[in-house]
XYZ file of C-alpha atoms in Angstrom:
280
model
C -5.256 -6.140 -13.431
C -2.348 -4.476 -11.456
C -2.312 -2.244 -8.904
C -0.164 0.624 -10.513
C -1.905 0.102 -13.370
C -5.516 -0.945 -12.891
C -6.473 0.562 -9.494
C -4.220 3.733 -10.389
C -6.206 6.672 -12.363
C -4.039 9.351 -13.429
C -4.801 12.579 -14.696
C -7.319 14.012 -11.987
C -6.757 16.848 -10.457
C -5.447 15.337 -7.074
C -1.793 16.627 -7.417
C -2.621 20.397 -6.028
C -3.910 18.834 -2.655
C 0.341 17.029 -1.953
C 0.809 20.527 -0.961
C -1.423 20.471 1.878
C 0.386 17.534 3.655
C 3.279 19.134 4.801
C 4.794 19.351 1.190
C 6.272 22.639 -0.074
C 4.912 24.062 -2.730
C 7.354 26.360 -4.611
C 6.241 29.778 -5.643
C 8.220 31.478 -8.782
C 8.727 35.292 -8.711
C 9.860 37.336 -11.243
C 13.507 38.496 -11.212
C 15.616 41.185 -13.087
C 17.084 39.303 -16.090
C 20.533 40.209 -15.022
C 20.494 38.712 -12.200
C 21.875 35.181 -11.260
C 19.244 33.197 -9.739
C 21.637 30.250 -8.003
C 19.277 26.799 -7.289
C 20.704 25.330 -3.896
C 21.829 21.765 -3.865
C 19.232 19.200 -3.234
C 18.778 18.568 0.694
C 20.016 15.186 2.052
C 17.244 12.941 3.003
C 15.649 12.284 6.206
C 17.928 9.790 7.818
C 15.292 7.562 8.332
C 13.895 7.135 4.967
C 17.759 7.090 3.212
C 18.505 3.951 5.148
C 15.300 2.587 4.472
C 16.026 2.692 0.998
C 19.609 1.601 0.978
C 18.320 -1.559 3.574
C 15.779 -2.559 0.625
C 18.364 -2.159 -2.323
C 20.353 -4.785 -0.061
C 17.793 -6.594 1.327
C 15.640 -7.569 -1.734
C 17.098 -9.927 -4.606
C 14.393 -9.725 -7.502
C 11.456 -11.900 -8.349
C 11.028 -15.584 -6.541
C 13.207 -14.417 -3.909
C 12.077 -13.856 0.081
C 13.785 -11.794 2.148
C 15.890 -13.666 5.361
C 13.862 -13.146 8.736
C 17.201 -11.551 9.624
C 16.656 -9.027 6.853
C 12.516 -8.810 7.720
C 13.893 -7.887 11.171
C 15.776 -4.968 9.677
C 13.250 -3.720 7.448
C 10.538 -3.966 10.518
C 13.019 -1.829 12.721
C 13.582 0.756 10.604
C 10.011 1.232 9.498
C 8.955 0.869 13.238
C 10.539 4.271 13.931
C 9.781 6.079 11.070
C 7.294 9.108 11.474
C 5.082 11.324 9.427
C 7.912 13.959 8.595
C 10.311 11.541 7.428
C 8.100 11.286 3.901
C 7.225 14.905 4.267
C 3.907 14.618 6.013
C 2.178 16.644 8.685
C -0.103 15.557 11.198
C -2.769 17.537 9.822
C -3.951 15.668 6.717
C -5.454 18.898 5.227
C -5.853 17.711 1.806
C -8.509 15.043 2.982
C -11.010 17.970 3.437
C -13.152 18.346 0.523
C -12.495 22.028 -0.917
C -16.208 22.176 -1.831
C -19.382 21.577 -0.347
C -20.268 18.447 -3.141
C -20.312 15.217 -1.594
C -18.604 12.353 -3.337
C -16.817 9.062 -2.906
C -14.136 8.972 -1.105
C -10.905 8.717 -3.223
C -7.754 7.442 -2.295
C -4.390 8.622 -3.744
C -1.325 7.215 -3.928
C 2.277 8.543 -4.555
C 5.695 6.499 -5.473
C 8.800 7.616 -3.787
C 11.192 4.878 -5.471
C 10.542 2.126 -7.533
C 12.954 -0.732 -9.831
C 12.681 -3.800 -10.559
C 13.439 -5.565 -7.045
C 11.247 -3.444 -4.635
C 8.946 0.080 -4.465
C 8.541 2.716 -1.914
C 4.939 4.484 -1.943
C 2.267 5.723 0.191
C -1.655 5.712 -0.104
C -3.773 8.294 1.575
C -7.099 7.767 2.377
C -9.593 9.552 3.658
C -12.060 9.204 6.386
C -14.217 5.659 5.122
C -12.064 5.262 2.093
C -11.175 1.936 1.063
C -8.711 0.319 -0.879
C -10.615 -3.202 -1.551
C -9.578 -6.936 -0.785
C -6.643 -7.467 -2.870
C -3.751 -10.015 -3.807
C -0.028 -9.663 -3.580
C 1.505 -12.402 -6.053
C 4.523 -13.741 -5.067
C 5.592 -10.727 -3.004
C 6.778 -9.558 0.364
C 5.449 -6.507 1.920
C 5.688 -3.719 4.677
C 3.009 -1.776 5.787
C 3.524 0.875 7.979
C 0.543 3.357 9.619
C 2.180 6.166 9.522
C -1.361 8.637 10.514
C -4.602 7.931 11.227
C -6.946 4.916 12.458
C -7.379 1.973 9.848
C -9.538 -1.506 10.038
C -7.068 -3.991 7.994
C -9.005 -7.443 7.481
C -6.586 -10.057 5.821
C -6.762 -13.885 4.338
C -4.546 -16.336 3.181
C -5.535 -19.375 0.736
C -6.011 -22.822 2.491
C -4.274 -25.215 0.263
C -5.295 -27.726 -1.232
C -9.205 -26.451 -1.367
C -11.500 -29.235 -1.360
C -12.916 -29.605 -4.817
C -15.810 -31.655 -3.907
C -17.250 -28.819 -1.304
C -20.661 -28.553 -2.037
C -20.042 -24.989 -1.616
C -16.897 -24.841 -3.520
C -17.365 -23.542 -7.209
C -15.006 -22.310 -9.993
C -15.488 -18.793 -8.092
C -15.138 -19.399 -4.580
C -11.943 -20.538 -2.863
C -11.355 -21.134 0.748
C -9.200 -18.696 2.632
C -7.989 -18.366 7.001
C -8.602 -15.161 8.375
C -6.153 -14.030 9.636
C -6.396 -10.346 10.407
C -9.561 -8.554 11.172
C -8.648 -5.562 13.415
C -8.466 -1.743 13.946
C -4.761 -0.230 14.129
C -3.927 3.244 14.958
C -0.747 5.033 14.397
C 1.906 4.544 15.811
C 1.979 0.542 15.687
C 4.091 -2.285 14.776
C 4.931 -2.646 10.940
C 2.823 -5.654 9.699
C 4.937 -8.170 7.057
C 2.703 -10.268 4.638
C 4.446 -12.964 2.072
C 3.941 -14.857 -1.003
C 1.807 -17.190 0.497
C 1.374 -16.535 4.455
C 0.909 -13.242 6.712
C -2.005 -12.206 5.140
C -1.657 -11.925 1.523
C -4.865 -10.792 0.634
C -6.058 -7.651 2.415
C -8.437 -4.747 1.995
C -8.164 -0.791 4.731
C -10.866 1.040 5.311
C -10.186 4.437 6.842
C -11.911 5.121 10.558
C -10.008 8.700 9.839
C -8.010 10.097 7.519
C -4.441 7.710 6.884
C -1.132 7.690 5.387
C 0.374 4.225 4.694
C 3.778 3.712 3.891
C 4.748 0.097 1.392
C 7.416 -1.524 0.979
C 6.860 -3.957 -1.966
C 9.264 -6.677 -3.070
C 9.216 -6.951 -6.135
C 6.188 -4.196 -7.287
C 3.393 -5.491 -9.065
C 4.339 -6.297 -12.982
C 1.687 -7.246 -15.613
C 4.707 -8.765 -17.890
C 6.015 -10.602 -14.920
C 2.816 -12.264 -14.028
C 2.215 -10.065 -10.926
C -1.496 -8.826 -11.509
C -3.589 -7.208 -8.793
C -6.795 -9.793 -7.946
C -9.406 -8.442 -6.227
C -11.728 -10.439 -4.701
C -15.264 -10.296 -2.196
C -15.182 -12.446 1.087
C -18.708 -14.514 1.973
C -19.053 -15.825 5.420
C -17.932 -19.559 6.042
C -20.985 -21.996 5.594
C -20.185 -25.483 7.641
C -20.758 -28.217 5.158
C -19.879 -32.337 6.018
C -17.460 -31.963 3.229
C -14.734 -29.780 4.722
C -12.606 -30.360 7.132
C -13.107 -27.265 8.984
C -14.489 -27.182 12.375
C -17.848 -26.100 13.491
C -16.144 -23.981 16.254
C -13.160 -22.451 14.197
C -16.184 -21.766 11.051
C -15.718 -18.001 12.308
C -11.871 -18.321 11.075
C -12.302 -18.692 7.806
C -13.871 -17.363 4.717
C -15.313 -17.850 0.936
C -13.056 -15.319 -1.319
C -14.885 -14.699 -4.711
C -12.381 -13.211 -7.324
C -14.366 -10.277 -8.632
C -13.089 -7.599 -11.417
C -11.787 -4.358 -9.924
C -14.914 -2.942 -7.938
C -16.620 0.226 -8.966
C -15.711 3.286 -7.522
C -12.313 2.314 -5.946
C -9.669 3.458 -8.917
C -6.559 5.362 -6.818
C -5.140 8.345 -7.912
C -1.936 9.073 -8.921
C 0.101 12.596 -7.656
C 3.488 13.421 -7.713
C 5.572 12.476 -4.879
C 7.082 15.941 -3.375
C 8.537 14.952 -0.570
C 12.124 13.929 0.499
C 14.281 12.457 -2.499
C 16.347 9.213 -1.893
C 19.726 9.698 -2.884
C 20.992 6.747 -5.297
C 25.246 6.200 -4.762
C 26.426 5.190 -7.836
């Protein structure tokens, strides 16, 4: 199950709210038929978010490929001093504000500014307690950036090899590090995660309402072999057949691969903000 595809529900009626971020919705008026109506040319990017995307078209080489810490360092930089307006966001978060008095879930949206086959650009939005669930990255590197809002990010990475004879190991539990379990608020440090280290498998949950910025080398691909997991932590339980301390027990975790939970599809809307401009 992939992220783009499995977690991403398309079709709701989500794409009205972009407009209430700081996007510009354009309004249509009628004109006499003779005269010209003359479209201006499409606004350079923010300079920001243009070198952002010519960095990544340099810096990442396709599937099974890393990028250089020379070239994380880049990435990190740029992303480090990117702000809210630079993707066409306002402080304000509007659209998180239910436009009716029915309480529901939560949803989170999502919205793709570039995407090939060696990286992707997109954000997620969630609002106030949303969360987007413990999750895998397969053989990828990626950026997150906080761009608004206050987020708890809790991350794992497999320890390898697990031991088999665990007499609390099973078919569905596999031993994972902790290695994030904190509350970030924008701005903050860009956090990197790789194939197999930096916290591959993580899960947000919203304190308020967020705006997250990815970079993701390569996307997720179903044909490629790069499907979402998703997966529940369980507390460590000690046993005499691991290895792992009694006193370093709070450090790690049980992860339980689990189908995509109920309740946490993203939705799709149309990215309205600043276009990248591809040189040919």
């Amino acid at each position: 199950m992939r992220m783009e595809a499995g977690l991403v529900e398309r079709g709701r009626d989500m794409v009205g709210h972009v407009t209430r971020v700081g996007y510009v919705k354009k309004i249509i008026t009628k004109r006499r038929r003779t005269r010209r109506i003359v479209r201006p040319p499409q606004a350079a990017p923010p300079m920001a978010l243009q070198e952002l995307f010519v960095s990544c078209l340099d810096v990442f080489k396709g599937p099974g490929t890393v990028p250089s810490p020379q070239d994380v360092q880049k990435l990190c930089h740029i992303l480090d001093n990117m702000k809210p307006e630079d993707v066409g966001l306002s402080g304000d978060l509007q659209f998180f504000k239910p436009s009716n008095g029915v309480k529901s879930d939560p949803r989170v949206t999502s919205t793709t500014i570039y995407k090939c086959d060696n990286f992707s650009l997109c954000m997620f939005f969630l609002p106030a307690t949303g969360v987007i669930p413990l999750h895998n990255h397969p053989g990828m590197t990626v950026f997150n950036k906080l761009l608004l809002g206050t987020m708890h990010i809790k991350s794992y990475d497999w320890v390898d090899p697990v031991d088999s004879d665990s007499s609390v190991q099973s078919s569905q539990l596999r031993l994972a590090k902790l290695k994030a379990d904190s509350v970030f608020t924008a701005p903050c440090d860009t956090s990197v995660l790789y194939p197999t280290t930096g916290g591959n498998i993580h899960a947000f949950t919203a304190i308020t309402p967020c705006a997250v910025l990815d970079v993701l080398g390569p996307p997720y691909s179903n044909k490629d072999g790069r499907d979402c997991s998703f997966y529940k932590d369980h507390p460590y339980a000690a046993s005499r057949e691991t290895t792992v301390k009694m006193e370093e027990a709070d450090c790690y975790g049980w992860l339980e691969e689990i189908e995509m939970p109920e309740n946490s599809e993203i939705d799709e809307i149309e990215y309205l903000g600043p276009q990248v401009i591809e040189h040919r």
